[in-house]
Coordinates of C-alpha atoms and ligand atoms in Angstrom, one line a residue:
Chain A
X1 CA 113.7 75.7 33.4
X2 CA 114.6 79.3 32.5
X3 CA 111.8 79.4 30.0
X4 CA 109.2 78.4 32.5
X5 CA 110.1 81.0 35.1
X6 CA 110.1 83.6 32.3
X7 CA 106.7 82.7 30.8
X8 CA 104.8 82.5 34.1
X9 CA 105.2 86.2 34.4
X10 CA 102.9 87.1 31.6
X11 CA 99.2 87.8 31.6
X12 CA 99.0 86.3 28.1
X13 CA 97.4 83.0 27.4
X14 CA 100.0 81.7 24.9
X15 CA 98.2 78.4 24.2
X16 CA 95.0 80.0 23.3
X17 CA 96.7 82.7 21.2
X18 CA 98.6 80.1 19.2
X19 CA 95.4 78.2 18.6
X20 CA 94.0 81.3 17.0
X21 CA 96.6 81.2 14.2
X22 CA 95.9 78.2 11.9
X23 CA 99.3 78.5 10.2
X24 CA 101.2 77.8 13.4
X25 CA 100.1 74.2 13.1
X26 CA 101.9 74.0 9.8
X27 CA 104.6 71.5 9.4
X28 CA 107.4 72.7 7.1
X29 CA 108.3 69.0 6.3
X30 CA 106.6 65.9 7.7
X31 CA 107.4 66.0 11.5
X32 CA 109.1 69.4 11.3
X33 CA 106.8 72.1 12.8
X34 CA 107.0 75.7 11.7
X35 CA 108.9 78.0 14.0
X36 CA 108.0 81.4 12.6
X37 CA 110.5 84.0 13.7
X38 CA 109.9 86.5 10.8
X39 CA 107.0 88.6 12.1
X40 CA 108.8 91.9 11.7
X41 CA 108.6 91.2 7.9
X42 CA 105.0 90.2 8.1
X43 CA 102.9 88.8 10.9
X44 CA 100.7 85.7 10.7
X45 CA 96.9 86.0 10.7
X46 CA 94.4 84.8 13.3
X47 CA 91.2 83.0 12.2
X48 CA 89.2 86.1 13.3
X49 CA 90.8 88.0 10.4
X50 CA 90.6 85.2 7.8
X51 CA 87.0 84.6 8.7
X52 CA 86.0 88.3 8.7
X53 CA 87.4 88.6 5.1
X54 CA 85.8 85.4 4.0
X55 CA 82.4 86.5 5.5
X56 CA 82.7 89.8 3.8
X57 CA 83.2 88.2 0.4
X58 CA 80.6 85.5 1.0
X59 CA 77.8 87.8 2.2
X60 CA 78.4 91.5 1.8
X61 CA 80.6 92.4 -1.1
X62 CA 79.8 95.3 -3.5
X63 CA 81.6 98.4 -4.4
X64 CA 81.4 101.1 -1.8
X65 CA 80.2 104.7 -1.7
X66 CA 78.5 104.5 -5.1
X67 CA 75.2 102.7 -4.9
X68 CA 72.1 102.6 -2.8
X69 CA 71.5 98.8 -2.9
X70 CA 71.7 96.7 0.2
X71 CA 75.1 95.1 -0.4
X72 CA 76.7 98.5 -1.3
X73 CA 75.4 99.9 1.9
X74 CA 76.6 97.0 3.9
X75 CA 80.1 97.1 2.3
X76 CA 80.4 100.8 2.8
X77 CA 79.3 100.4 6.4
X78 CA 81.9 97.7 7.0
X79 CA 84.7 99.7 5.3
X80 CA 83.9 102.8 7.3
X81 CA 83.6 100.8 10.5
X82 CA 87.1 99.4 9.9
X83 CA 88.4 102.9 9.4
X84 CA 86.8 103.9 12.8
X85 CA 88.5 100.9 14.5
X86 CA 91.9 101.7 13.1
X87 CA 91.5 105.4 14.1
X88 CA 90.4 104.4 17.6
X89 CA 93.4 102.1 17.8
X90 CA 95.8 105.1 17.6
X91 CA 93.5 107.6 19.2
X92 CA 92.8 109.4 15.9
X93 CA 89.5 110.6 14.3
X94 CA 88.2 108.5 11.3
X95 CA 88.6 111.4 8.9
X96 CA 92.3 111.6 9.8
X97 CA 92.8 108.0 8.5
X98 CA 93.6 107.7 4.8
X99 CA 93.7 104.1 3.6
X100 CA 96.7 103.3 1.4
X101 CA 98.3 100.1 0.1
X102 CA 100.8 99.9 2.9
X103 CA 103.0 102.1 5.1
X104 CA 105.3 102.8 2.2
X105 CA 102.5 104.3 0.1
X106 CA 101.5 106.4 3.1
X107 CA 105.0 107.9 3.3
X108 CA 105.1 108.5 -0.4
X109 CA 101.7 110.2 -0.2
X110 CA 103.2 112.7 2.3
X111 CA 106.3 113.2 0.2
X112 CA 104.4 113.8 -3.1
X113 CA 101.4 115.7 -1.8
X114 CA 102.7 117.6 1.3
X115 CA 106.3 117.7 0.2
X116 CA 105.7 119.1 -3.2
X117 CA 103.6 121.9 -1.9
X118 CA 105.4 122.8 1.3
X119 CA 109.1 122.3 0.5
X120 CA 111.3 124.4 -1.8
X121 CA 114.9 124.3 -3.0
X122 CA 117.3 124.3 -0.1
X123 CA 114.8 123.1 2.5
X124 CA 116.0 120.3 4.8
X125 CA 114.5 117.0 5.8
X126 CA 115.8 115.2 8.9
X127 CA 115.9 111.4 8.9
X128 CA 117.9 108.9 10.9
X129 CA 120.5 106.3 10.2
X130 CA 118.1 103.5 11.1
X131 CA 115.4 104.2 8.5
X132 CA 113.9 101.5 6.4
X133 CA 114.1 102.2 2.7
X134 CA 110.4 103.1 2.8
X135 CA 111.2 106.1 4.9
X136 CA 114.3 107.0 2.9
X137 CA 113.8 106.6 -0.8
X138 CA 110.6 108.7 -1.0
X139 CA 112.6 111.6 0.5
X140 CA 115.5 111.0 -1.9
X141 CA 113.1 111.1 -4.8
X142 CA 111.6 114.4 -3.5
X143 CA 115.0 115.8 -2.6
X144 CA 116.2 115.2 -6.2
X145 CA 113.1 116.7 -7.7
X146 CA 113.0 119.8 -5.4
X147 CA 116.7 120.2 -4.6
X148 CA 116.3 119.5 -0.9
X149 CA 119.0 118.5 1.7
X150 CA 118.7 115.3 3.7
X151 CA 120.3 115.1 7.2
X152 CA 120.6 112.0 9.3
X153 CA 120.5 111.6 13.0
X154 CA 123.4 109.4 13.8
X155 CA 123.3 106.3 16.0
X156 CA 125.1 105.7 19.3
X157 CA 127.3 102.7 19.8
X158 CA 124.4 100.8 21.3
X159 CA 122.2 101.5 18.3
X160 CA 120.0 104.2 19.7
X161 CA 119.5 107.7 18.3
X162 CA 122.1 110.2 19.3
X163 CA 119.7 112.7 20.9
X164 CA 122.3 115.5 21.3
X165 CA 123.1 115.2 17.6
X166 CA 119.4 115.3 16.9
X167 CA 119.2 118.7 18.7
X168 CA 122.1 120.0 16.7
X169 CA 120.6 118.9 13.4
X170 CA 117.2 120.4 14.4
X171 CA 119.2 123.6 14.7
X172 CA 119.6 123.5 10.9
X173 CA 115.9 124.2 10.7
X174 CA 114.5 121.2 8.9
X175 CA 110.9 121.6 7.6
X176 CA 110.2 117.9 8.2
X177 CA 111.5 115.2 10.5
X178 CA 110.7 111.7 9.4
X179 CA 111.6 108.9 11.8
X180 CA 110.8 105.3 12.5
X181 CA 109.4 104.7 16.0
X182 CA 111.0 101.2 16.1
X183 CA 113.9 100.0 14.0
X184 CA 113.2 96.8 12.1
X185 CA 116.8 95.8 12.3
X186 CA 118.1 96.9 15.7
X187 CA 114.8 96.6 17.5
X188 CA 115.4 100.0 19.1
X189 CA 112.4 101.9 20.3
X190 CA 112.9 105.6 19.7
X191 CA 111.8 108.2 22.3
X192 CA 109.5 109.6 19.7
X193 CA 107.4 111.7 22.0
X194 CA 110.3 113.8 23.1
X195 CA 111.6 114.2 19.6
X196 CA 108.2 115.4 18.4
X197 CA 108.4 118.1 21.0
X198 CA 111.9 119.1 20.0
X199 CA 110.9 119.0 16.3
X200 CA 107.9 121.3 16.9
X201 CA 110.0 123.7 18.9
X202 CA 112.3 123.8 15.9
X203 CA 109.3 124.6 13.6
X204 CA 109.4 121.2 11.8
X205 CA 106.5 118.8 11.0
X206 CA 107.1 115.3 12.2
X207 CA 106.2 112.0 10.4
X208 CA 106.4 108.8 12.4
X209 CA 107.0 105.6 10.5
X210 CA 105.1 103.3 12.9
X211 CA 105.0 100.3 10.5
X212 CA 106.8 98.3 13.2
X213 CA 105.7 100.1 16.3
X214 CA 102.0 100.0 15.7
X215 CA 101.9 96.2 15.8
X216 CA 103.7 96.0 19.2
X217 CA 102.6 98.8 21.4
X218 CA 99.8 101.1 22.3
X219 CA 100.0 104.3 20.2
X220 CA 98.2 107.6 21.0
X221 CA 98.8 110.1 18.2
X222 CA 97.2 112.9 20.3
X223 CA 99.6 112.3 23.1
X224 CA 102.6 112.0 20.7
X225 CA 101.3 115.1 18.8
X226 CA 102.8 113.7 15.6
X227 CA 101.7 115.4 12.3
X228 CA 101.8 112.3 10.2
X229 CA 102.0 108.6 11.0
X230 CA 102.3 105.6 8.6
X231 CA 101.0 102.2 9.7
X232 CA 100.6 98.9 8.0
X233 CA 98.0 96.2 8.3
X234 CA 100.1 93.2 7.5
X235 CA 102.5 93.7 10.3
X236 CA 99.7 93.7 12.9
X237 CA 97.8 90.5 12.1
X238 CA 95.8 92.0 9.3
X239 CA 96.0 91.2 5.5
X240 CA 98.5 92.6 3.0
X241 CA 97.5 95.3 0.6
X242 CA 96.3 97.9 3.1
X243 CA 97.9 100.4 5.3
X244 CA 97.1 103.9 6.4
X245 CA 98.3 107.4 6.7
X246 CA 97.3 109.3 9.8
X247 CA 97.5 113.1 9.4
X248 CA 96.3 115.9 11.7
X249 CA 93.1 117.3 10.1
X250 CA 94.6 120.8 9.6
X251 CA 97.7 119.4 8.0
X252 CA 95.7 117.1 5.7
X253 CA 93.4 119.9 4.7
X254 CA 96.4 121.8 3.4
X255 CA 97.4 119.1 1.0
X256 CA 96.5 118.6 -2.6
X257 CA 95.2 115.2 -3.9
X258 CA 97.8 112.5 -4.5
X259 CA 96.1 110.3 -7.1
X260 CA 93.2 111.4 -9.2
X261 CA 90.1 109.3 -10.1
X262 CA 86.8 108.1 -8.7
X263 CA 85.8 108.6 -5.1
X264 CA 88.3 111.4 -4.5
X265 CA 86.1 114.0 -6.2
X266 CA 82.9 115.7 -5.4
X267 CA 82.2 117.1 -8.9
X268 CA 83.9 116.8 -12.2
X269 CA 83.6 118.7 -15.5
X270 CA 85.8 118.4 -18.6
X271 CA 88.6 120.6 -17.4
X272 CA 88.5 120.6 -13.6
X273 CA 87.2 118.8 -10.5
X274 CA 86.1 119.7 -7.1
X275 CA 87.8 117.4 -4.5
X276 CA 86.0 115.3 -2.0
X277 CA 86.3 115.8 1.8
X278 CA 88.9 114.2 4.0
X279 CA 89.9 111.4 4.0
X280 CA 88.3 110.5 0.6
X281 CA 90.3 113.1 -1.3
X282 CA 93.3 110.8 -0.9
X283 CA 91.5 107.6 -1.7
X284 CA 91.2 107.4 -5.5
X285 CA 89.5 104.4 -7.1
X286 CA 88.0 101.3 -5.5
X287 CA 90.0 100.6 -2.3
X288 CA 90.9 97.3 -0.7
X289 CA 87.6 96.8 1.0
X290 CA 87.9 93.2 2.2
X291 CA 91.4 94.1 3.5
X292 CA 90.1 97.0 5.5
X293 CA 87.5 94.7 7.0
X294 CA 90.2 92.2 7.8
X295 CA 92.4 94.9 9.3
X296 CA 89.5 96.0 11.5
X297 CA 89.1 92.5 12.8
X298 CA 92.9 92.4 13.5
X299 CA 92.7 95.5 15.5
X300 CA 89.7 94.1 17.5
X301 CA 91.8 91.0 18.1
X302 CA 94.9 92.8 19.3
X303 CA 93.0 95.3 21.4
X304 CA 91.1 92.5 23.1
X305 CA 94.4 90.9 24.2
X306 CA 95.9 94.3 24.9
X307 CA 98.9 96.1 23.4
X308 CA 100.6 96.4 26.8
X309 CA 100.5 92.6 27.4
X310 CA 101.7 92.0 23.8
X311 CA 104.5 94.4 24.2
X312 CA 105.6 93.0 27.5
X313 CA 105.4 89.4 26.1
X314 CA 107.6 90.3 23.1
X315 CA 110.2 92.2 25.1
X316 CA 110.6 89.3 27.5
X317 CA 110.9 86.8 24.6
X318 CA 113.5 89.1 23.0
X319 CA 115.4 89.4 26.3
X320 CA 115.4 85.7 26.7
X321 CA 116.6 85.3 23.1
X322 CA 119.4 87.8 23.7
X323 CA 120.4 85.9 26.8
X324 CA 120.4 82.6 25.0
X325 CA 122.2 83.8 21.8
X326 CA 124.9 85.7 23.6
X327 CA 126.1 82.6 25.2
X328 CA 127.1 81.3 21.7
X329 CA 130.7 81.8 20.7
X330 CA 131.2 84.2 17.8
X331 CA 127.6 85.5 18.0
X332 CA 127.0 89.2 18.2
X333 CA 123.6 90.7 18.8
X334 CA 123.0 94.1 17.3
X335 CA 121.1 96.9 19.1
X336 CA 120.4 98.1 22.6
X337 CA 119.5 96.3 25.8
X338 CA 116.1 94.6 26.1
X339 CA 114.4 97.4 28.0
X340 CA 115.0 99.7 25.0
X341 CA 113.8 97.4 22.2
X342 CA 110.9 95.5 20.8
X343 CA 110.7 91.9 19.7
X344 CA 113.4 92.1 17.0
X345 CA 116.8 90.5 17.5
X346 CA 119.4 90.7 14.7
X347 CA 122.7 89.1 14.9
X348 CA 125.9 88.0 13.1
X349 CA 127.7 84.7 13.6
X350 CA 131.4 85.0 12.9
X351 CA 132.5 83.3 9.6
X352 CA 129.0 82.3 8.6
X353 CA 127.0 84.2 6.1
X354 CA 123.4 85.1 7.1
X355 CA 122.1 83.3 4.0
X356 CA 123.7 80.1 5.0
X357 CA 122.3 80.5 8.6
X358 CA 118.8 81.1 7.4
X359 CA 118.9 78.2 4.9
X360 CA 120.1 75.7 7.4
X361 CA 117.6 77.0 10.0
X362 CA 114.9 76.5 7.4
X363 CA 115.7 72.9 7.2
X364 CA 114.7 72.7 10.8
X365 CA 111.5 74.6 10.1
X366 CA 112.8 77.8 11.6
X367 CA 111.9 80.9 9.6
X368 CA 114.3 83.8 10.1
X369 CA 115.3 86.6 7.7
X370 CA 118.7 87.1 6.3
X371 CA 119.9 90.1 4.4
X372 CA 119.8 93.9 4.8
X373 CA 116.1 94.0 5.9
X374 CA 115.5 97.0 3.6
X375 CA 118.0 99.0 5.5
X376 CA 121.1 99.0 3.3
X377 CA 122.6 102.3 4.5
X378 CA 122.3 101.2 8.1
X379 CA 124.1 97.9 7.3
X380 CA 126.8 99.9 5.5
X381 CA 127.1 102.2 8.5
X382 CA 127.5 99.2 10.8
X383 CA 130.1 97.7 8.4
X384 CA 128.0 94.7 7.6
X385 CA 126.6 93.5 4.3
X386 CA 123.9 91.4 5.9
X387 CA 122.6 90.2 9.2
X388 CA 120.2 87.4 10.4
X389 CA 117.1 88.6 12.1
X390 CA 114.7 86.7 14.4
X391 CA 111.6 88.6 15.2
X392 CA 108.8 87.8 17.7
X393 CA 105.2 88.6 18.1
X394 CA 102.4 87.8 20.5
X395 CA 102.3 84.1 19.4
X396 CA 106.1 83.5 19.9
X397 CA 107.2 81.2 22.6
X398 CA 110.3 80.5 24.7
X399 CA 110.4 77.1 23.2
X400 CA 110.8 78.7 19.8
X401 CA 113.8 80.6 21.1
X402 CA 115.2 77.4 22.4
X403 CA 114.7 75.9 18.9
X404 CA 116.5 78.8 17.4
X405 CA 119.4 78.4 19.7
X406 CA 119.6 74.6 19.0
X407 CA 119.4 75.4 15.3
X408 CA 122.2 77.8 15.5
X409 CA 124.3 75.2 17.3
X410 CA 123.7 72.9 14.4
X411 CA 124.7 75.7 12.0
X412 CA 128.0 76.1 13.8
X413 CA 128.6 72.4 13.8
X414 CA 128.1 72.2 10.0
X415 CA 130.6 75.0 9.6
X416 CA 133.0 73.8 12.3
Chain B
X1 CA 118.4 71.0 2.4
X2 CA 121.3 70.0 4.6
X3 CA 122.5 68.5 1.3
X4 CA 123.3 72.0 0.2
X5 CA 126.0 72.1 2.8
X6 CA 127.8 68.9 1.8
X7 CA 131.3 68.6 3.0
X8 CA 132.8 69.6 -0.4
X9 CA 131.0 73.0 -0.3
X10 CA 131.9 73.7 3.3
X11 CA 135.5 72.7 2.6
X12 CA 135.7 75.0 -0.4
X13 CA 134.1 77.8 1.6
X14 CA 136.5 77.5 4.5
X15 CA 139.6 76.5 2.6
X16 CA 139.3 77.9 -0.9
X17 CA 141.9 76.9 -3.5
X18 CA 141.6 79.9 -5.7
X19 CA 141.0 82.8 -3.4
X20 CA 143.2 85.8 -4.1
X21 CA 143.9 88.6 -6.6
X22 CA 146.2 88.4 -9.6
X23 CA 148.6 91.2 -10.1
X24 CA 149.2 91.8 -13.0
X25 CA 146.1 90.4 -14.7
X26 CA 144.6 90.6 -18.1
X27 CA 141.0 90.6 -17.1
X28 CA 139.3 91.7 -13.9
X29 CA 135.7 92.2 -13.2
X30 CA 133.6 92.5 -10.1
X31 CA 129.9 92.6 -9.3
X32 CA 127.6 92.1 -6.5
X33 CA 124.3 90.7 -5.6
X34 CA 122.9 93.6 -3.5
X35 CA 120.0 91.6 -2.3
X36 CA 122.2 89.2 -0.3
X37 CA 125.3 91.4 0.0
X38 CA 127.4 88.9 -1.9
X39 CA 130.4 90.6 -3.6
X40 CA 132.7 88.9 -6.0
X41 CA 135.7 89.8 -8.1
X42 CA 137.4 87.5 -10.6
X43 CA 140.9 88.0 -12.0
X44 CA 142.3 86.2 -15.1
X45 CA 145.6 85.8 -16.8
X46 CA 145.2 84.9 -20.5
X47 CA 147.9 83.7 -22.8
X48 CA 148.3 85.3 -26.3
X49 CA 146.7 82.1 -27.6
X50 CA 143.6 82.9 -25.6
X51 CA 144.1 80.3 -22.9
X52 CA 143.2 81.1 -19.3
X53 CA 146.5 80.4 -17.6
X54 CA 145.4 81.5 -14.1
X55 CA 142.2 82.5 -12.4
X56 CA 141.4 83.8 -8.9
X57 CA 138.5 85.2 -7.0
X58 CA 138.0 87.5 -4.1
X59 CA 135.1 89.0 -2.3
X60 CA 132.7 87.8 0.3
X61 CA 129.3 86.2 0.5
X62 CA 127.6 83.0 1.5
X63 CA 129.1 79.5 1.3
X64 CA 127.2 78.8 -2.0
X65 CA 128.5 81.9 -3.8
X66 CA 132.1 81.5 -2.5
X67 CA 132.3 77.7 -3.2
X68 CA 130.9 78.2 -6.6
X69 CA 133.5 80.9 -7.4
X70 CA 136.2 78.7 -6.1
X71 CA 135.1 75.7 -8.2
X72 CA 134.5 77.8 -11.3
X73 CA 137.9 79.5 -11.2
X74 CA 139.6 76.2 -10.7
X75 CA 137.6 74.7 -13.6
X76 CA 138.4 77.3 -16.2
X77 CA 142.2 77.3 -15.7
X78 CA 143.9 75.9 -18.7
X79 CA 140.7 76.3 -20.9
X80 CA 140.3 78.7 -23.8
X81 CA 138.7 82.0 -22.9
X82 CA 136.3 81.3 -25.7
X83 CA 134.9 78.4 -23.7
X84 CA 133.6 80.7 -21.0
X85 CA 130.9 81.8 -23.5
X86 CA 129.4 78.3 -23.5
X87 CA 129.3 77.8 -19.8
X88 CA 125.8 77.5 -18.5
X89 CA 123.8 77.3 -15.3
X90 CA 123.9 73.5 -15.5
X91 CA 127.7 73.5 -15.6
X92 CA 127.8 75.4 -12.3
X93 CA 125.3 73.1 -10.7
X94 CA 127.3 70.1 -11.9
X95 CA 130.4 71.6 -10.3
X96 CA 128.6 72.2 -7.1
X97 CA 126.8 68.9 -7.2
X98 CA 123.6 70.2 -5.6
X99 CA 120.1 71.4 -6.4
X100 CA 119.2 75.0 -5.6
X101 CA 116.0 77.0 -5.0
X102 CA 115.6 80.0 -7.3
X103 CA 116.9 82.4 -4.6
X104 CA 120.0 80.5 -3.9
X105 CA 120.6 79.9 -7.6
X106 CA 121.4 83.6 -7.8
X107 CA 124.2 83.1 -5.2
X108 CA 125.6 80.2 -7.1
X109 CA 125.5 82.0 -10.5
X110 CA 127.1 85.2 -9.4
X111 CA 130.5 83.8 -10.2
X112 CA 129.4 82.8 -13.7
X113 CA 127.9 86.3 -14.2
X114 CA 131.1 88.0 -13.1
X115 CA 133.3 85.7 -15.3
X116 CA 131.2 86.2 -18.4
X117 CA 131.0 89.9 -17.9
X118 CA 134.8 90.0 -17.5
X119 CA 135.5 87.7 -20.5
X120 CA 133.0 89.4 -22.9
X121 CA 134.1 92.8 -21.8
X122 CA 137.6 92.1 -22.9
X123 CA 136.6 90.5 -26.1
X124 CA 134.5 93.5 -27.0
X125 CA 137.4 95.8 -26.3
X126 CA 139.6 93.7 -28.6
X127 CA 137.0 93.6 -31.4
X128 CA 136.4 97.4 -31.1
Ligands
PLP501 C1 110.3 100.3 9.9 C2 109.5 100.0 8.7 N1 109.0 101.0 7.9 C3 108.3 100.7 6.8 C4 108.1 99.4 6.4 C5 107.3 99.2 5.1 O1 106.0 98.8 5.4 P1 105.0 98.3 4.3 O2 105.3 96.9 4.0 O3 103.6 98.4 4.9 O4 105.1 99.2 3.1 C6 108.5 98.4 7.2 C7 108.3 97.0 6.7 O5 109.1 96.2 6.3 C8 109.3 98.7 8.3 O6 109.8 97.7 9.1

């Protein structure tokens, strides 16, 4: 009943969308259909993406940028067209998009290239208490190497960033602020635009970890005015093995190469090299060409549906999930109210370890994640060793939330 | 899979027989499985003849890791410390009476890992 009134609100054709994702027809065991609630870890892939990659390998593959034959030209064209699509998706220019292996590598690129040339002993980097290890450990490595100080914006009781504390910490004059736009544990969406403005006023560069955000909402880097942004294909319906770093042209120009090798050079002699232009200077070696093509197809797919519609759908599913789960005795949902979050709902169930919850749910075909979700310090800060996380995407349904709730009732019965 | 959560395991998890700390003890060791957030400590009392007279565990974690610790500490009481060396993965699975996937095997084997580290640590000290 409730589910029906909810779902009618959306301008999203859920039946058609689900039909686009072959894996959603999978049965985990005979008669037990998959209920995939782990999209924050990695999203599933529509046929459009799988087909684009297959078509690339069947008809167009060759190495790019290095030959004049037909296939090489086609492959290069497809690779660069993908870059243009990804750039357009976040309102960037193609030369501002550096392909990496994932969001993690994009952040490491900034730490190693920009960080090593622009930061000196005693400089500060401002992070937050909700960062994924990907946006924490690269800075720890750099801090150790360069003798830097790390500060952390604390969280409020509801799992949002404490913006007053943020202002105070900006007063310490960090050279860089590196923040997630959406927490992969709490679901919190951070008011990143305002923080960019404050950071710039304080003279800091700002890096946005948009690994989560980019799959769920429209992003405009020009409007945000971020200096760097890390994004990841596999979280937004694209293949694994590719991500990107966005950097403002003038910032990227001021950075030395990260990895050396083919493609990133213009000229090489025995003792020195002349680097290539942006963005190739940061793309050493043969890149993930088919993956770029697949990611481009994913961006086309998502854009055709519309990020606004996707975001609205997920927030409403998350709101419904919070409502359903909160009715359960002993269950605590982490993070802020639905209006301030994306499609991630992490929770604890009193007296039952997340691993046991996830294992029992799996026997009903329900895929959730249990653990620290690559945010150990955040869990320690919350006084938890692990949580269970259900995460939603454009193909998630209210019925799946009902299945989750029913599964959790069974978990409670087993431990009763 | 529901088999994993047979009544014996749930009972052991909810009403462990050997949960606690021993003070004084002859051996104590703790370790964790950071991936899952399982933490486990095992305390032993050992007689001069090298017999484990009392064993207890503490910590927290999933039902599999806790039930395994409870069953194992119960099992080794009255046995020679030397015998700990010979305990294997199969012994733990026999105690639990279930099959486990590789990931959950780590949970089940944490107790054995802690016990062996504790027992060997003490032996090495004595030998040194
Ligand atoms: C907030 C956040 N940052 C970074 C990452 C890492 O992304 P990738 O897998 O592309 O390296 C993730 C994914 O788990 C994430 O959720």
